[in-house]
Amino acid sequence: MHPALLLAPLLALITSQVFYAFLPYSRRNYPAILLLTAIGYALGQGWQYLQLPSVHIGEGNILPGVLFAALLQPLAPRLPIHFR
């Protein structure tokens, strides 16, 4: 099993918790933040696939993943994800 398959979801979960706790958006729902963070980390893995410069922790591509996830966070209140 490739180590990035285990590390990337864990890092996405931790980063989404940090975004949910500290970013000052009025209407936030956690599933949207988690989804956008996972998409950001997937874009970061694409960055690694293209072999562009980045900071690695093992097989996880940290810096582009966090940057893409942070750039996507303002879209979280606009996503129609609602669990009731």
Tab-separated table of C-alpha atoms in Angstrom:
chain	number	residue	atom	x	y	z
A	1	MET	CA	0.000	0.000	0.000
A	2	HIS	CA	1.321	3.417	-0.923
A	3	PRO	CA	2.047	5.558	2.187
A	4	ALA	CA	0.413	8.656	0.665
A	5	LEU	CA	-2.939	6.818	0.691
A	6	LEU	CA	-2.725	6.693	4.488
A	7	LEU	CA	-1.028	10.009	5.174
A	8	ALA	CA	-3.032	12.353	2.930
A	9	PRO	CA	-6.483	11.593	4.468
A	10	LEU	CA	-5.060	11.983	7.970
A	11	LEU	CA	-3.464	15.322	7.107
A	12	ALA	CA	-6.655	16.475	5.368
A	13	LEU	CA	-8.685	15.611	8.471
A	14	ILE	CA	-6.298	17.465	10.785
A	15	THR	CA	-6.122	20.499	8.493
A	16	SER	CA	-9.912	20.663	8.118
A	17	GLN	CA	-10.274	20.688	11.903
A	18	VAL	CA	-7.808	23.593	12.118
A	19	PHE	CA	-9.656	25.506	9.362
A	20	TYR	CA	-13.007	24.887	11.065
A	21	ALA	CA	-11.709	26.065	14.431
A	22	PHE	CA	-9.773	29.150	13.396
A	23	LEU	CA	-11.158	30.627	10.167
A	24	PRO	CA	-13.689	33.414	10.827
A	25	TYR	CA	-16.608	32.556	8.500
A	26	SER	CA	-20.117	33.127	9.801
A	27	ARG	CA	-21.971	30.318	8.021
A	28	ARG	CA	-19.758	27.251	8.050
A	29	ASN	CA	-20.555	23.602	7.959
A	30	TYR	CA	-17.882	21.045	8.648
A	31	PRO	CA	-18.627	18.629	5.765
A	32	ALA	CA	-18.053	21.415	3.221
A	33	ILE	CA	-14.777	22.391	4.884
A	34	LEU	CA	-13.672	18.747	4.960
A	35	LEU	CA	-14.584	18.275	1.290
A	36	LEU	CA	-12.712	21.399	0.179
A	37	THR	CA	-9.690	20.432	2.276
A	38	ALA	CA	-9.645	16.970	0.702
A	39	ILE	CA	-9.847	18.553	-2.757
A	40	GLY	CA	-6.955	20.848	-1.809
A	41	TYR	CA	-4.829	17.891	-0.764
A	42	ALA	CA	-5.750	16.073	-3.996
A	43	LEU	CA	-4.552	19.123	-5.939
A	44	GLY	CA	-1.362	19.012	-3.870
A	45	GLN	CA	-0.839	15.376	-4.864
A	46	GLY	CA	-1.340	16.419	-8.491
A	47	TRP	CA	1.349	19.029	-7.877
A	48	GLN	CA	3.642	16.224	-6.731
A	49	TYR	CA	2.706	14.106	-9.754
A	50	LEU	CA	3.836	16.961	-12.012
A	51	GLN	CA	7.087	17.017	-9.979
A	52	LEU	CA	6.890	20.694	-9.106
A	53	PRO	CA	8.846	21.923	-6.035
A	54	SER	CA	7.206	21.340	-2.659
A	55	VAL	CA	7.722	20.343	0.984
A	56	HIS	CA	7.250	16.628	1.678
A	57	ILE	CA	6.527	14.631	4.796
A	58	GLY	CA	7.154	11.117	3.592
A	59	GLU	CA	4.936	10.681	0.551
A	60	GLY	CA	2.510	13.459	1.550
A	61	ASN	CA	2.776	16.753	-0.249
A	62	ILE	CA	2.200	19.300	2.507
A	63	LEU	CA	2.799	22.828	1.250
A	64	PRO	CA	0.759	22.803	-1.989
A	65	GLY	CA	-1.991	20.785	-0.320
A	66	VAL	CA	-2.393	23.262	2.522
A	67	LEU	CA	-2.199	26.250	0.163
A	68	PHE	CA	-4.811	24.847	-2.218
A	69	ALA	CA	-7.054	23.899	0.718
A	70	ALA	CA	-6.734	27.383	2.243
A	71	LEU	CA	-7.550	29.019	-1.086
A	72	LEU	CA	-10.690	26.883	-1.432
A	73	GLN	CA	-12.034	27.608	2.079
A	74	PRO	CA	-13.980	30.806	1.180
A	75	LEU	CA	-16.191	28.584	-1.007
A	76	ALA	CA	-17.361	26.500	1.985
A	77	PRO	CA	-20.439	28.619	2.886
A	78	ARG	CA	-21.602	28.455	-0.748
A	79	LEU	CA	-21.622	24.654	-1.039
A	80	PRO	CA	-25.099	23.129	-0.690
A	81	ILE	CA	-24.059	20.368	1.713
A	82	HIS	CA	-26.505	20.066	4.600
A	83	PHE	CA	-26.935	17.119	6.955
A	84	ARG	CA	-29.954	17.322	9.220
